[in-house]
PDB file of C-alpha atoms in Angstrom:
ATOM      1  CA  MET A  18      17.489  -6.901 -12.299  1.00 61.00           C
ATOM      2  CA  PRO A  19      16.843 -10.526 -11.431  1.00 62.00           C
ATOM      3  CA  SER A  20      18.734 -13.190 -13.358  1.00 59.00           C
ATOM      4  CA  ASP A  21      15.527 -14.574 -14.916  1.00 69.00           C
ATOM      5  CA  THR A  22      14.772 -11.316 -16.753  1.00 82.00           C
ATOM      6  CA  LYS A  23      13.752 -11.807 -20.394  1.00 91.00           C
ATOM      7  CA  VAL A  24      16.259 -10.284 -22.820  1.00 93.00           C
ATOM      8  CA  LEU A  25      15.598  -8.822 -26.263  1.00 96.00           C
ATOM      9  CA  SER A  26      18.745  -9.206 -28.371  1.00 94.00           C
ATOM     10  CA  ILE A  27      18.571  -6.808 -31.338  1.00 96.00           C
ATOM     11  CA  GLY A  28      21.055  -7.053 -34.173  1.00 91.00           C
ATOM     12  CA  LEU A  29      21.243  -6.689 -37.911  1.00 87.00           C
ATOM     13  CA  HIS A  30      19.912  -9.582 -39.937  1.00 86.00           C
ATOM     14  CA  PRO A  31      22.877 -11.110 -41.786  1.00 80.00           C
ATOM     15  CA  SER A  32      21.321 -10.128 -45.132  1.00 78.00           C
ATOM     16  CA  ALA A  33      20.988  -6.453 -44.115  1.00 74.00           C
ATOM     17  CA  PRO A  34      24.509  -4.973 -43.881  1.00 65.00           C
ATOM     18  CA  ASP A  35      26.565  -3.414 -46.611  1.00 69.00           C
ATOM     19  CA  TYR A  36      29.627  -5.542 -45.904  1.00 63.00           C
ATOM     20  CA  SER A  37      31.943  -3.011 -47.512  1.00 70.00           C
ATOM     21  CA  ARG A  38      31.092  -0.682 -44.590  1.00 65.00           C
ATOM     22  CA  MET A  39      31.041  -3.202 -41.750  1.00 60.00           C
ATOM     23  CA  LEU A  40      33.576  -3.503 -38.954  1.00 57.00           C
ATOM     24  CA  ASP A  41      36.475  -5.959 -39.003  1.00 63.00           C
ATOM     25  CA  GLY A  42      35.346  -9.517 -38.396  1.00 60.00           C
ATOM     26  CA  PHE A  43      32.040  -9.012 -40.178  1.00 61.00           C
ATOM     27  CA  ASP A  44      33.297  -9.820 -43.651  1.00 68.00           C
ATOM     28  CA  ASN A  45      30.279 -11.539 -45.171  1.00 74.00           C
ATOM     29  CA  GLU A  46      26.831 -12.942 -44.506  1.00 80.00           C
ATOM     30  CA  ALA A  47      28.029 -16.460 -43.654  1.00 84.00           C
ATOM     31  CA  ILE A  48      30.512 -15.171 -41.063  1.00 82.00           C
ATOM     32  CA  LEU A  49      27.944 -12.852 -39.470  1.00 80.00           C
ATOM     33  CA  THR A  50      25.316 -15.627 -39.412  1.00 85.00           C
ATOM     34  CA  ALA A  51      27.717 -17.988 -37.631  1.00 88.00           C
ATOM     35  CA  ARG A  52      28.773 -15.329 -35.114  1.00 85.00           C
ATOM     36  CA  ILE A  53      25.155 -14.403 -34.314  1.00 85.00           C
ATOM     37  CA  GLU A  54      24.127 -18.038 -33.884  1.00 90.00           C
ATOM     38  CA  ALA A  55      27.097 -18.683 -31.598  1.00 90.00           C
ATOM     39  CA  GLY A  56      26.297 -15.523 -29.609  1.00 88.00           C
ATOM     40  CA  ILE A  57      22.666 -16.541 -29.054  1.00 89.00           C
ATOM     41  CA  ALA A  58      23.773 -20.052 -28.077  1.00 92.00           C
ATOM     42  CA  ALA A  59      26.216 -18.545 -25.551  1.00 91.00           C
ATOM     43  CA  LEU A  60      23.426 -16.435 -24.054  1.00 90.00           C
ATOM     44  CA  ARG A  61      21.229 -19.468 -23.589  1.00 89.00           C
ATOM     45  CA  GLU A  62      24.115 -21.548 -22.216  1.00 91.00           C
ATOM     46  CA  ALA A  63      24.730 -18.761 -19.683  1.00 89.00           C
ATOM     47  CA  GLY A  64      21.096 -19.126 -18.580  1.00 89.00           C
ATOM     48  CA  PHE A  65      19.609 -16.035 -20.216  1.00 91.00           C
ATOM     49  CA  ASP A  66      16.035 -16.112 -21.506  1.00 92.00           C
ATOM     50  CA  ALA A  67      17.071 -14.399 -24.733  1.00 93.00           C
ATOM     51  CA  VAL A  68      14.834 -13.662 -27.696  1.00 95.00           C
ATOM     52  CA  PRO A  69      16.790 -12.865 -30.866  1.00 94.00           C
ATOM     53  CA  CYS A  70      15.521  -9.968 -32.963  1.00 96.00           C
ATOM     54  CA  LEU A  71      17.301  -9.655 -36.291  1.00 94.00           C
ATOM     55  CA  ILE A  72      16.329  -6.486 -38.107  1.00 96.00           C
ATOM     56  CA  ASP A  73      16.706  -4.808 -41.452  1.00 91.00           C
ATOM     57  CA  THR A  74      18.309  -1.394 -41.857  1.00 91.00           C
ATOM     58  CA  SER A  75      14.949  -0.088 -43.128  1.00 92.00           C
ATOM     59  CA  TRP A  76      13.263   1.661 -40.220  1.00 93.00           C
ATOM     60  CA  ASP A  77       9.748   0.561 -41.215  1.00 93.00           C
ATOM     61  CA  ARG A  78      10.694  -3.112 -41.297  1.00 94.00           C
ATOM     62  CA  ALA A  79      12.899  -2.846 -38.182  1.00 96.00           C
ATOM     63  CA  GLU A  80      10.172  -1.089 -36.214  1.00 95.00           C
ATOM     64  CA  ALA A  81       7.564  -3.679 -37.189  1.00 96.00           C
ATOM     65  CA  THR A  82       9.849  -6.527 -36.099  1.00 96.00           C
ATOM     66  CA  VAL A  83      10.691  -4.955 -32.731  1.00 98.00           C
ATOM     67  CA  ARG A  84       7.085  -3.897 -32.017  1.00 97.00           C
ATOM     68  CA  GLU A  85       5.837  -7.421 -32.684  1.00 97.00           C
ATOM     69  CA  LEU A  86       8.245  -8.877 -30.130  1.00 97.00           C
ATOM     70  CA  LEU A  87       7.446  -6.147 -27.587  1.00 97.00           C
ATOM     71  CA  GLN A  88       3.765  -7.086 -27.875  1.00 96.00           C
ATOM     72  CA  GLU A  89       4.523 -10.797 -27.409  1.00 96.00           C
ATOM     73  CA  HIS A  90       6.918 -10.553 -24.449  1.00 95.00           C
ATOM     74  CA  ALA A  91       7.708  -8.405 -21.412  1.00 94.00           C
ATOM     75  CA  PHE A  92      11.429  -7.633 -21.618  1.00 95.00           C
ATOM     76  CA  GLY A  93      13.481  -6.261 -18.756  1.00 93.00           C
ATOM     77  CA  LEU A  94      16.650  -5.883 -20.814  1.00 94.00           C
ATOM     78  CA  ALA A  95      17.494  -5.125 -24.422  1.00 96.00           C
ATOM     79  CA  VAL A  96      20.892  -5.380 -26.018  1.00 95.00           C
ATOM     80  CA  ILE A  97      21.486  -3.484 -29.251  1.00 95.00           C
ATOM     81  CA  GLY A  98      24.365  -4.854 -31.273  1.00 89.00           C
ATOM     82  CA  GLY A  99      27.438  -3.027 -32.474  1.00 85.00           C
ATOM     83  CA  GLY A 100      26.497  -3.394 -36.145  1.00 83.00           C
ATOM     84  CA  ILE A 101      23.628  -1.010 -35.440  1.00 91.00           C
ATOM     85  CA  ARG A 102      25.399   1.333 -33.037  1.00 91.00           C
ATOM     86  CA  MET A 103      28.911   1.496 -34.425  1.00 86.00           C
ATOM     87  CA  VAL A 104      28.291   1.939 -38.158  1.00 85.00           C
ATOM     88  CA  PRO A 105      27.724   5.649 -38.863  1.00 89.00           C
ATOM     89  CA  GLU A 106      25.082   4.978 -41.515  1.00 90.00           C
ATOM     90  CA  ASN A 107      22.948   3.265 -38.840  1.00 91.00           C
ATOM     91  CA  THR A 108      22.967   6.150 -36.339  1.00 94.00           C
ATOM     92  CA  VAL A 109      19.375   7.191 -37.017  1.00 95.00           C
ATOM     93  CA  LEU A 110      18.251   3.548 -36.844  1.00 96.00           C
ATOM     94  CA  PHE A 111      19.982   3.256 -33.465  1.00 96.00           C
ATOM     95  CA  GLU A 112      18.370   6.447 -32.144  1.00 96.00           C
ATOM     96  CA  ARG A 113      14.940   5.323 -33.285  1.00 96.00           C
ATOM     97  CA  LEU A 114      15.372   1.912 -31.666  1.00 97.00           C
ATOM     98  CA  VAL A 115      16.363   3.478 -28.348  1.00 97.00           C
ATOM     99  CA  ASN A 116      13.330   5.762 -28.462  1.00 97.00           C
ATOM    100  CA  LEU A 117      10.989   2.926 -29.459  1.00 98.00           C
ATOM    101  CA  LEU A 118      12.226   0.716 -26.632  1.00 98.00           C
ATOM    102  CA  THR A 119      11.985   3.405 -23.965  1.00 96.00           C
ATOM    103  CA  GLU A 120       8.512   4.466 -25.123  1.00 96.00           C
ATOM    104  CA  GLU A 121       7.014   0.995 -25.576  1.00 96.00           C
ATOM    105  CA  ALA A 122       8.759  -0.822 -22.715  1.00 95.00           C
ATOM    106  CA  PRO A 123       9.009   1.671 -19.828  1.00 93.00           C
ATOM    107  CA  GLY A 124      11.691   0.667 -17.355  1.00 92.00           C
ATOM    108  CA  ILE A 125      13.609  -1.484 -19.825  1.00 95.00           C
ATOM    109  CA  ARG A 126      17.363  -1.397 -19.306  1.00 94.00           C
ATOM    110  CA  LEU A 127      19.565  -1.047 -22.364  1.00 96.00           C
ATOM    111  CA  CYS A 128      22.972  -2.631 -22.663  1.00 94.00           C
ATOM    112  CA  PHE A 129      25.456  -2.711 -25.486  1.00 93.00           C
ATOM    113  CA  ASN A 130      27.959  -5.188 -26.810  1.00 88.00           C
ATOM    114  CA  THR A 131      30.757  -4.677 -29.297  1.00 84.00           C
ATOM    115  CA  SER A 132      30.425  -8.122 -30.881  1.00 83.00           C
ATOM    116  CA  PRO A 133      28.165 -11.180 -30.586  1.00 83.00           C
ATOM    117  CA  GLU A 134      30.896 -12.801 -28.516  1.00 85.00           C
ATOM    118  CA  ASN A 135      30.696 -10.322 -25.612  1.00 89.00           C
ATOM    119  CA  THR A 136      26.924 -10.067 -25.262  1.00 90.00           C
ATOM    120  CA  VAL A 137      26.940 -12.219 -22.114  1.00 91.00           C
ATOM    121  CA  GLU A 138      29.304  -9.775 -20.414  1.00 91.00           C
ATOM    122  CA  ALA A 139      27.153  -6.819 -21.486  1.00 91.00           C
ATOM    123  CA  LEU A 140      24.060  -8.410 -19.955  1.00 91.00           C
ATOM    124  CA  LYS A 141      25.834  -9.419 -16.752  1.00 89.00           C
ATOM    125  CA  ARG A 142      26.484  -5.760 -16.018  1.00 89.00           C
ATOM    126  CA  TRP A 143      22.726  -5.399 -15.392  1.00 85.00           C
ATOM    127  CA  ILE A 144      21.840  -8.770 -13.857  1.00 81.00           C
ATOM    128  CA  GLN A 145      21.932  -9.598 -10.154  1.00 65.00           C
ATOM    129  CA  ALA A 146      22.815 -13.165  -9.290  1.00 48.00           C
TER     130      ALA A 146
END
């Protein structure tokens, strides 16, 4: 993919998680908010045309948010954050997001991070300089 590819960055909205079930380093809403903001800033500093998409754990609300952005932009890449993929209670949400993205944005490439801090590396695996 070319380096100017628009990126959809999907993660949990900081008000969405049950923090008692979250991974280490995601202790509360303020910490998650700061980490997400720093991650998006790092993407932009690295030159990515990134559009943040913070979703709820409710499928109806998450789907509406993602669909709206898919209608507004043509994305070549989507990154789905670890808070969605790595928390067992969010498995169905993750599956539905993958299916929505592949159905509504044919050809989109999916990449995965393990934290907001390594999103740039996840995207670079799919970008050609």
